[in-house]
Coordinates of C-alpha atoms (C1' of nucleotides) and ligand atoms in Angstrom, one line a residue:
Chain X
X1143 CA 47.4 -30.4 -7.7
X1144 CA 46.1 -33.8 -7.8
X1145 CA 42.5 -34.7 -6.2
X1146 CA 43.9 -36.3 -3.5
X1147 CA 46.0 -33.4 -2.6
X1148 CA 43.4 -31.0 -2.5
X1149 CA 41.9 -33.4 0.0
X1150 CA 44.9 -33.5 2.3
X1151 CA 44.8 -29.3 2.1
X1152 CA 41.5 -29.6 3.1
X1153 CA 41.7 -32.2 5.7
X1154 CA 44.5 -30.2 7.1
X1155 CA 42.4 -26.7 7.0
X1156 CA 39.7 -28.5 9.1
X1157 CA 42.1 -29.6 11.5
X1158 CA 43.9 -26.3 11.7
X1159 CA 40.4 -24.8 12.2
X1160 CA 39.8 -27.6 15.1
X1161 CA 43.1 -26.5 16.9
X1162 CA 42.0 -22.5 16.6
X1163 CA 38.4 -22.5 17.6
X1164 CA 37.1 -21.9 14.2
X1165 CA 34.0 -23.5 13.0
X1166 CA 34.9 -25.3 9.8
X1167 CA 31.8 -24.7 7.8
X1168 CA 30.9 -26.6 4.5
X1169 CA 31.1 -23.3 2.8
X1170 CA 34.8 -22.8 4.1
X1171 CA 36.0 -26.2 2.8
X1172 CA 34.4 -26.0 -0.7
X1173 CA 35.9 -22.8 -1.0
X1174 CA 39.0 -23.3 -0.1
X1175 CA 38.6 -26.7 -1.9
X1176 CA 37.8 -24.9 -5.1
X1177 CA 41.3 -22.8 -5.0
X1178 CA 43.4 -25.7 -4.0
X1179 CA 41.9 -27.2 -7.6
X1180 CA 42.9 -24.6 -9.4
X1181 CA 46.3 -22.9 -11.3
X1182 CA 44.0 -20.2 -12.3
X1183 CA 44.8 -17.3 -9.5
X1184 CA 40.8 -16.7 -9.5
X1185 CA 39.1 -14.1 -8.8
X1186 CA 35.9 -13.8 -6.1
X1187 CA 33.4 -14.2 -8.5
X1188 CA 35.3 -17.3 -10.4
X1189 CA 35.2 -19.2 -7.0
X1190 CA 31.3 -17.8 -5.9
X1191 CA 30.3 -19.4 -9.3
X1192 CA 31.9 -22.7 -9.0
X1193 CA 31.6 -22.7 -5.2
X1194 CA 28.0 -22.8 -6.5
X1195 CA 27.3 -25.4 -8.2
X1196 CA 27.8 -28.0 -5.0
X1197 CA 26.3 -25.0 -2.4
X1198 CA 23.7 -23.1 -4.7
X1199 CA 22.4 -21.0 -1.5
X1200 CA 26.3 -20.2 -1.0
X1201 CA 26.4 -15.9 -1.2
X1202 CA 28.8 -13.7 -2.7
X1203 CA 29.8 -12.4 1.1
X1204 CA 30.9 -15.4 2.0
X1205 CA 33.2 -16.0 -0.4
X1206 CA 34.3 -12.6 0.2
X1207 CA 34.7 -13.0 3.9
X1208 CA 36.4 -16.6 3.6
X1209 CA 38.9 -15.8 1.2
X1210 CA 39.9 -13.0 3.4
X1211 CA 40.4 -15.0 6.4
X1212 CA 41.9 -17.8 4.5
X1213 CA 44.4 -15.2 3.7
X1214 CA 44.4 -13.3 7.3
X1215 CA 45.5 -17.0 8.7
X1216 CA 48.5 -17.7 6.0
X1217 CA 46.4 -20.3 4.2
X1218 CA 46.1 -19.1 0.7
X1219 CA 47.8 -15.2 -0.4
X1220 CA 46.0 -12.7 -2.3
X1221 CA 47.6 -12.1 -5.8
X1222 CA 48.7 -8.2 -6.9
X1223 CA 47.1 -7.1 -10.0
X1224 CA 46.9 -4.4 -12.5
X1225 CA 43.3 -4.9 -12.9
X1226 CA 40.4 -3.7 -10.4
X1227 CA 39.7 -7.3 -9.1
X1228 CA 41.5 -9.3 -6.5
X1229 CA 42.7 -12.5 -7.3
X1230 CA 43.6 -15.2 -4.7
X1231 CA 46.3 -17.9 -5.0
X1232 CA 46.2 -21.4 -2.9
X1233 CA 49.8 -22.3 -3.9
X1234 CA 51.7 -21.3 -0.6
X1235 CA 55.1 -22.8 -1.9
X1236 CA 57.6 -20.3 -2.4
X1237 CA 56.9 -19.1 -6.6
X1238 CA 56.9 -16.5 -9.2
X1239 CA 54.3 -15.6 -11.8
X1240 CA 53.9 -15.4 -15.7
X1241 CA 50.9 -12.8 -16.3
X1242 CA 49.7 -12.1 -19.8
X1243 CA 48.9 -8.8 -20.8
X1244 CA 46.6 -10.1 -23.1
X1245 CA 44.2 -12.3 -21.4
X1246 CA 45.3 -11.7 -17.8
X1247 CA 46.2 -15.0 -17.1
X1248 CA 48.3 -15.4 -14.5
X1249 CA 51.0 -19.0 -14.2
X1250 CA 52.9 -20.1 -11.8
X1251 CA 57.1 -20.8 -12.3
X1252 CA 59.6 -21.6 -9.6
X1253 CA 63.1 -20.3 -9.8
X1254 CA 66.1 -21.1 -7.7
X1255 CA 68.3 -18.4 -8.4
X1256 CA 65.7 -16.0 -7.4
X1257 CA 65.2 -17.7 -4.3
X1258 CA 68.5 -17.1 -3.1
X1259 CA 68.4 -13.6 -4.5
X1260 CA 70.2 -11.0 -1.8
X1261 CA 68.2 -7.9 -1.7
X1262 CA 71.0 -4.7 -2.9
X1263 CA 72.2 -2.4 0.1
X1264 CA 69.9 0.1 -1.2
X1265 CA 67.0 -1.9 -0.1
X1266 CA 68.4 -2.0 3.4
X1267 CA 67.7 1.5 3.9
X1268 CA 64.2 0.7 3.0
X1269 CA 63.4 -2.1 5.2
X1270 CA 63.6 -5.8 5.9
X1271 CA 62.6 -7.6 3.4
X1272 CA 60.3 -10.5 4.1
X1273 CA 59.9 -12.0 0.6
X1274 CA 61.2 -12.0 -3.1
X1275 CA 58.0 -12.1 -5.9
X1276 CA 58.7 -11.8 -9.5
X1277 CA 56.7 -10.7 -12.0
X1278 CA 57.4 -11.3 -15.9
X1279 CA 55.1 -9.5 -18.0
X1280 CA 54.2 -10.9 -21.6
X1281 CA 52.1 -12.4 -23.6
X1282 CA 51.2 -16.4 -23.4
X1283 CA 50.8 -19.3 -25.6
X1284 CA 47.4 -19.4 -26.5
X1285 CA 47.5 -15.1 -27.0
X1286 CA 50.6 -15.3 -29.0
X1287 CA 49.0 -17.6 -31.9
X1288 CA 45.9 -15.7 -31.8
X1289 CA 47.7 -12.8 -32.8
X1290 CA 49.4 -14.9 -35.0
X1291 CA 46.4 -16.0 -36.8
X1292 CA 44.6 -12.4 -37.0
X1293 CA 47.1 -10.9 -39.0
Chain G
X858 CA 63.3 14.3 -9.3
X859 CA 64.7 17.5 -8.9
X860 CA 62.0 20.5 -9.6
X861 CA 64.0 21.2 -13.3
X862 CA 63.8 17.4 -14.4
X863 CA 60.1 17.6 -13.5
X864 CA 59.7 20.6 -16.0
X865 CA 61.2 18.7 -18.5
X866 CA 59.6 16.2 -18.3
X867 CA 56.2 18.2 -18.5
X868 CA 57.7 19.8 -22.0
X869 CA 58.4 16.4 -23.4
X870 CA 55.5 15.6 -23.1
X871 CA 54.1 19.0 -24.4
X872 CA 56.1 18.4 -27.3
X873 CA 54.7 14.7 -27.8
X874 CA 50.9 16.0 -27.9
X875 CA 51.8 18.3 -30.4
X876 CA 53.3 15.5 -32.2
X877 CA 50.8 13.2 -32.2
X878 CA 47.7 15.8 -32.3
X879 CA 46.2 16.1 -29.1
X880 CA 45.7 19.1 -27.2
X881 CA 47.9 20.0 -24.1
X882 CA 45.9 21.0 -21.6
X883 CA 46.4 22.5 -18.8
X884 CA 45.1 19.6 -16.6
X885 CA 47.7 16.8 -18.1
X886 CA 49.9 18.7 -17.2
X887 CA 49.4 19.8 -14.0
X888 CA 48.6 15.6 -13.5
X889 CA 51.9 14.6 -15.0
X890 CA 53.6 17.3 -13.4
X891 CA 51.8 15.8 -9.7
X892 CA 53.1 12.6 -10.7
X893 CA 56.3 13.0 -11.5
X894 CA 56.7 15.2 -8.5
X895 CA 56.6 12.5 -5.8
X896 CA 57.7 8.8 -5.8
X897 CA 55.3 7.4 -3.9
X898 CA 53.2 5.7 -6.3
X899 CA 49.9 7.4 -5.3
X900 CA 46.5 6.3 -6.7
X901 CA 44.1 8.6 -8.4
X902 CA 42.6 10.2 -5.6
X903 CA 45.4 11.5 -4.2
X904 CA 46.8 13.1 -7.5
X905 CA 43.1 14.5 -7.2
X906 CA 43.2 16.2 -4.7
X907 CA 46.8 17.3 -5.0
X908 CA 46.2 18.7 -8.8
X909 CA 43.1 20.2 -7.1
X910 CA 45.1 22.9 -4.9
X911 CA 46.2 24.6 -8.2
X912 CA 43.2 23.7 -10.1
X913 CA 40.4 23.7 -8.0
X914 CA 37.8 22.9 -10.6
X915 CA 39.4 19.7 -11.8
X916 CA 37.1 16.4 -12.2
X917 CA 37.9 13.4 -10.4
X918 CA 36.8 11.7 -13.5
X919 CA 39.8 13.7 -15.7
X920 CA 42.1 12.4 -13.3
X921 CA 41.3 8.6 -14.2
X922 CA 40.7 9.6 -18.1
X923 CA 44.3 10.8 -18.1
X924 CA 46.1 8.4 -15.9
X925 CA 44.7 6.4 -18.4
X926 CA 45.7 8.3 -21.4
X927 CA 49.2 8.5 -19.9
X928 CA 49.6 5.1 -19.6
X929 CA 48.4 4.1 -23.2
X930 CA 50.8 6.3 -24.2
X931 CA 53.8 4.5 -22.1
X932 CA 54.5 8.1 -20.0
X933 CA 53.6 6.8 -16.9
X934 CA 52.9 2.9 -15.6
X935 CA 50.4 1.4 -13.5
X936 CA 51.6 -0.3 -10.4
X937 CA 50.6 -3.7 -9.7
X938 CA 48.9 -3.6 -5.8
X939 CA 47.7 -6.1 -3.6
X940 CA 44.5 -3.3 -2.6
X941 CA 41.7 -2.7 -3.9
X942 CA 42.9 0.7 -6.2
X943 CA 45.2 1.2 -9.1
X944 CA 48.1 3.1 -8.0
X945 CA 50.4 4.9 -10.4
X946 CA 54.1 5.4 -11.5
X947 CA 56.1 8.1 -13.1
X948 CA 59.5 7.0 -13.1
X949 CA 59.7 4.9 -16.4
X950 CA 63.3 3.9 -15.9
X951 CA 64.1 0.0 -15.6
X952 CA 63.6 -0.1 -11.6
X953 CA 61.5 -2.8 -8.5
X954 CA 59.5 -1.8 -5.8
X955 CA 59.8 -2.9 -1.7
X956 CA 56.6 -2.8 -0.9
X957 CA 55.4 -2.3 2.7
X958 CA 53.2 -5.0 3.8
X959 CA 52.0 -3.1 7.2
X960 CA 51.5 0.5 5.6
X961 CA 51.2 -0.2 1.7
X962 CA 54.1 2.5 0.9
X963 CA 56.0 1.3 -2.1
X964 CA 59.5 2.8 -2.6
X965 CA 61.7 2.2 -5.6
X966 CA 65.2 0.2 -5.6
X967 CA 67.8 -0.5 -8.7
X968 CA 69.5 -3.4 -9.3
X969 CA 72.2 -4.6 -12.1
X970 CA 72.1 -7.9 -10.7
X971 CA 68.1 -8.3 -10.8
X972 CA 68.1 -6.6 -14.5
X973 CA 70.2 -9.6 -15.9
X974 CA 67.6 -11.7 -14.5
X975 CA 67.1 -14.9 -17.0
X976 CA 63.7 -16.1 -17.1
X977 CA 64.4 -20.3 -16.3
X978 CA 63.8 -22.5 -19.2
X979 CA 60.6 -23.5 -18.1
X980 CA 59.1 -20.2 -18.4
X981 CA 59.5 -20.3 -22.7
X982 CA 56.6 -22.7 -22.5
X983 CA 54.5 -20.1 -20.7
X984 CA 54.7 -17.5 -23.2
X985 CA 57.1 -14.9 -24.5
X986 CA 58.4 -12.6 -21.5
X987 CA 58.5 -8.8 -22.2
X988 CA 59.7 -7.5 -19.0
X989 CA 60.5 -8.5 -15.5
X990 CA 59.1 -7.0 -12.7
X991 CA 60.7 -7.5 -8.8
X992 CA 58.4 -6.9 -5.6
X993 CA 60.3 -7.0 -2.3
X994 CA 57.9 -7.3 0.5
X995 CA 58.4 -6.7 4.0
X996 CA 58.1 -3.9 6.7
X997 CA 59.1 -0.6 5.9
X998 CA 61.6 1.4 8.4
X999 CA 59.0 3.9 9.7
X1000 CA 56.2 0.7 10.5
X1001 CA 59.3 -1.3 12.0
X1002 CA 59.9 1.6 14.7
X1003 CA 56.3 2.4 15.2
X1004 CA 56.1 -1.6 16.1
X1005 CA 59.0 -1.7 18.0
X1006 CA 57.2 1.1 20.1
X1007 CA 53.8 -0.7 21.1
X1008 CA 55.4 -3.9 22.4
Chain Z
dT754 C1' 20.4 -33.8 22.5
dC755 C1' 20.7 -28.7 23.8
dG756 C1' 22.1 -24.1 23.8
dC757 C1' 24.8 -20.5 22.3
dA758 C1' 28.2 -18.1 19.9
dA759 C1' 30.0 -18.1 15.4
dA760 C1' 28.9 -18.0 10.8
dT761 C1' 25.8 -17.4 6.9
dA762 C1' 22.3 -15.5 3.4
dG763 C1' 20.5 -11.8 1.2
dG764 C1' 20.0 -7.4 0.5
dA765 C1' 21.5 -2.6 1.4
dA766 C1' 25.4 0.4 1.6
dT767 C1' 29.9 1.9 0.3
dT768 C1' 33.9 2.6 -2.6
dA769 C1' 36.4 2.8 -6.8
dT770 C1' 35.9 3.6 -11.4
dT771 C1' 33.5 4.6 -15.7
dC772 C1' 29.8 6.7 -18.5
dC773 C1' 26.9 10.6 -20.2
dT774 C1' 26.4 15.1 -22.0
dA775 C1' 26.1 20.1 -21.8
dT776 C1' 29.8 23.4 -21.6
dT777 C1' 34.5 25.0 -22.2
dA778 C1' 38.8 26.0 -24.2
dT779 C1' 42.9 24.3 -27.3
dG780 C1' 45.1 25.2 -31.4
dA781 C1' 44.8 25.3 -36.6
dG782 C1' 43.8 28.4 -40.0
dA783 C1' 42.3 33.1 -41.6
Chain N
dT955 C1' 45.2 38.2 -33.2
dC956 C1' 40.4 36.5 -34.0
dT957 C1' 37.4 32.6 -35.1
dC958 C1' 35.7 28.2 -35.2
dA959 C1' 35.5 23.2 -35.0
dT960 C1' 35.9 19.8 -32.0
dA961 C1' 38.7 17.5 -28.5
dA962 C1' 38.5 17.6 -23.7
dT963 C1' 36.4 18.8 -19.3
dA964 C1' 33.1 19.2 -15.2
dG965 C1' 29.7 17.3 -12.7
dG966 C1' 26.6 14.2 -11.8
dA967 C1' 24.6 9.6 -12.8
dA968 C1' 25.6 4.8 -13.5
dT969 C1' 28.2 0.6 -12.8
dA970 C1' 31.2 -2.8 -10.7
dA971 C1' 33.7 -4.6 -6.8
dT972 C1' 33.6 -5.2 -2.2
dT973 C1' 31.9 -4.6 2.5
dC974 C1' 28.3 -3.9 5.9
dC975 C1' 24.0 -5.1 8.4
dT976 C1' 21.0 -8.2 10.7
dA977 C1' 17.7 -12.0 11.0
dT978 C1' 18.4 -16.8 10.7
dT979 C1' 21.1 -20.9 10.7
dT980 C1' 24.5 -24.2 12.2
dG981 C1' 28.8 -26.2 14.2
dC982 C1' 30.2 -28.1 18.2
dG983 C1' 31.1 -28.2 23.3
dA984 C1' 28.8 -29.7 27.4
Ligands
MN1445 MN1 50.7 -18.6 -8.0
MN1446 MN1 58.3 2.9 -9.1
ZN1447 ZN1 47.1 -14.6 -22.8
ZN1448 ZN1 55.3 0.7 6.2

DNA sequence: TCGCAAATAGGAATTATTCCTATTATGAGA
DNA sequence: TCTCATAATAGGAATAATTCCTATTTGCGA
């Protein structure tokens, strides 16, 4: 996402914040700000630490509470995980995700066939189903010629 | 998984410690056997207190060491999950998971069509895929009804 | 500008998970 | 079957992630 981008996100957050009655706080924009920057799927701690660096008094909670309401209102979506951290994703466009096993890292794909997938008639029985995610498992670029070089 | 294919399951694994040297114990078992039981992907403290009603001196702390265990070993899977706890899987055949968004239950589905899933060509840049996981989201039958009902 | 409700900072509390270590019990060998 | 070495366990302490509490601050409507 380019600079300019992230600014438009933000501008529209603000707005959106405007319309519900919610006070769109400096620590609201830089954090959501922060995300929109990113490819990374970051966890809290990630964006508290960077988050930091233009709002040192910023705390930990805050981050904590924004990203949840960020998520409560639609505007970014919390990533599953294996690992015991949550990781929170600002790319709302309808997308898939690479994770390493390795590193954890987590990137972003887009895939048209999935996204006219038809759920099975087994799933029916189940429930209606909102969304299609995909997850492949493997290991990444940068992991795979690590290995490479260690042995 | 009828009661018979749960018992096997428990003596192949027997079998494999023997094999590879490490003791049998009474509490894997009874934690495998838990898990294998039920296909509701449950997280530790559930099997807990579940293995608990036939072993009432079992450690929570076990539990996790051999969920753990069980998973290095590629018997059982951990279950990527939006909340805050791992959650765990017996059933090692190539399957996907609708998961509830209202309730958290995640049930399991099969699908040829999603098996032959093709990673797009833009994915080989990412890395080198090893499996692929599906997650249907939506709202499960029992949380559709129960919201039909307060409105 | 003023006043107030909403939001924050900072620290305490809670929850999930892992670590530590004295004790127990599996299983190889006699 | 009995014995013994040691892998594994129980239970509690420690740690890590997240949430709660509350005095103070701040956005923003009037
Ligand atoms: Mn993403
Ligand atoms: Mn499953
Ligand atoms: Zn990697
Ligand atoms: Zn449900």
């Amino acid at each position: 996402m380019t600079s300019a981008q992230v600014g438009q996100r933000v501008a529209g957050f603000i707005a959106a914040c405007r319309r519900q009655g919610v006070k769109a706080t400096r620590q609201r924009m830089e954090i959501l700000r922060e995300l929109a920057a990113t490819g990374e799927h970051p966890d809290a701690e990630t964006v508290f630490s960077r988050v930091r660096r233009r709002l040192p008094s910023i705390s930990l909670d805050t981050v904590y509470r924004t990203l949840h309401m960020l998520q409560e209102k639609g505007v970014i979506a919390r990533v599953p995980s294996m690992q015991d951290r949550a990781r929170f994703d600002a790319n709302m466009d309808r997308h898939h995700h690479f994770v390493c096993t390795v590193c954890g890292r987590i990137s972003d794909f887009y895939s048209a066939a999935l996204d006219s997938f038809a759920p099975p008639p087994a799933v029916r029985a189940l429930g209606a189903v909102d969304s299609v995610h995909i997850e492949l498992r493997g290991r990444c670029r940068k992991c795979r010629s690590e290995l490479k070089k260690n042995k």
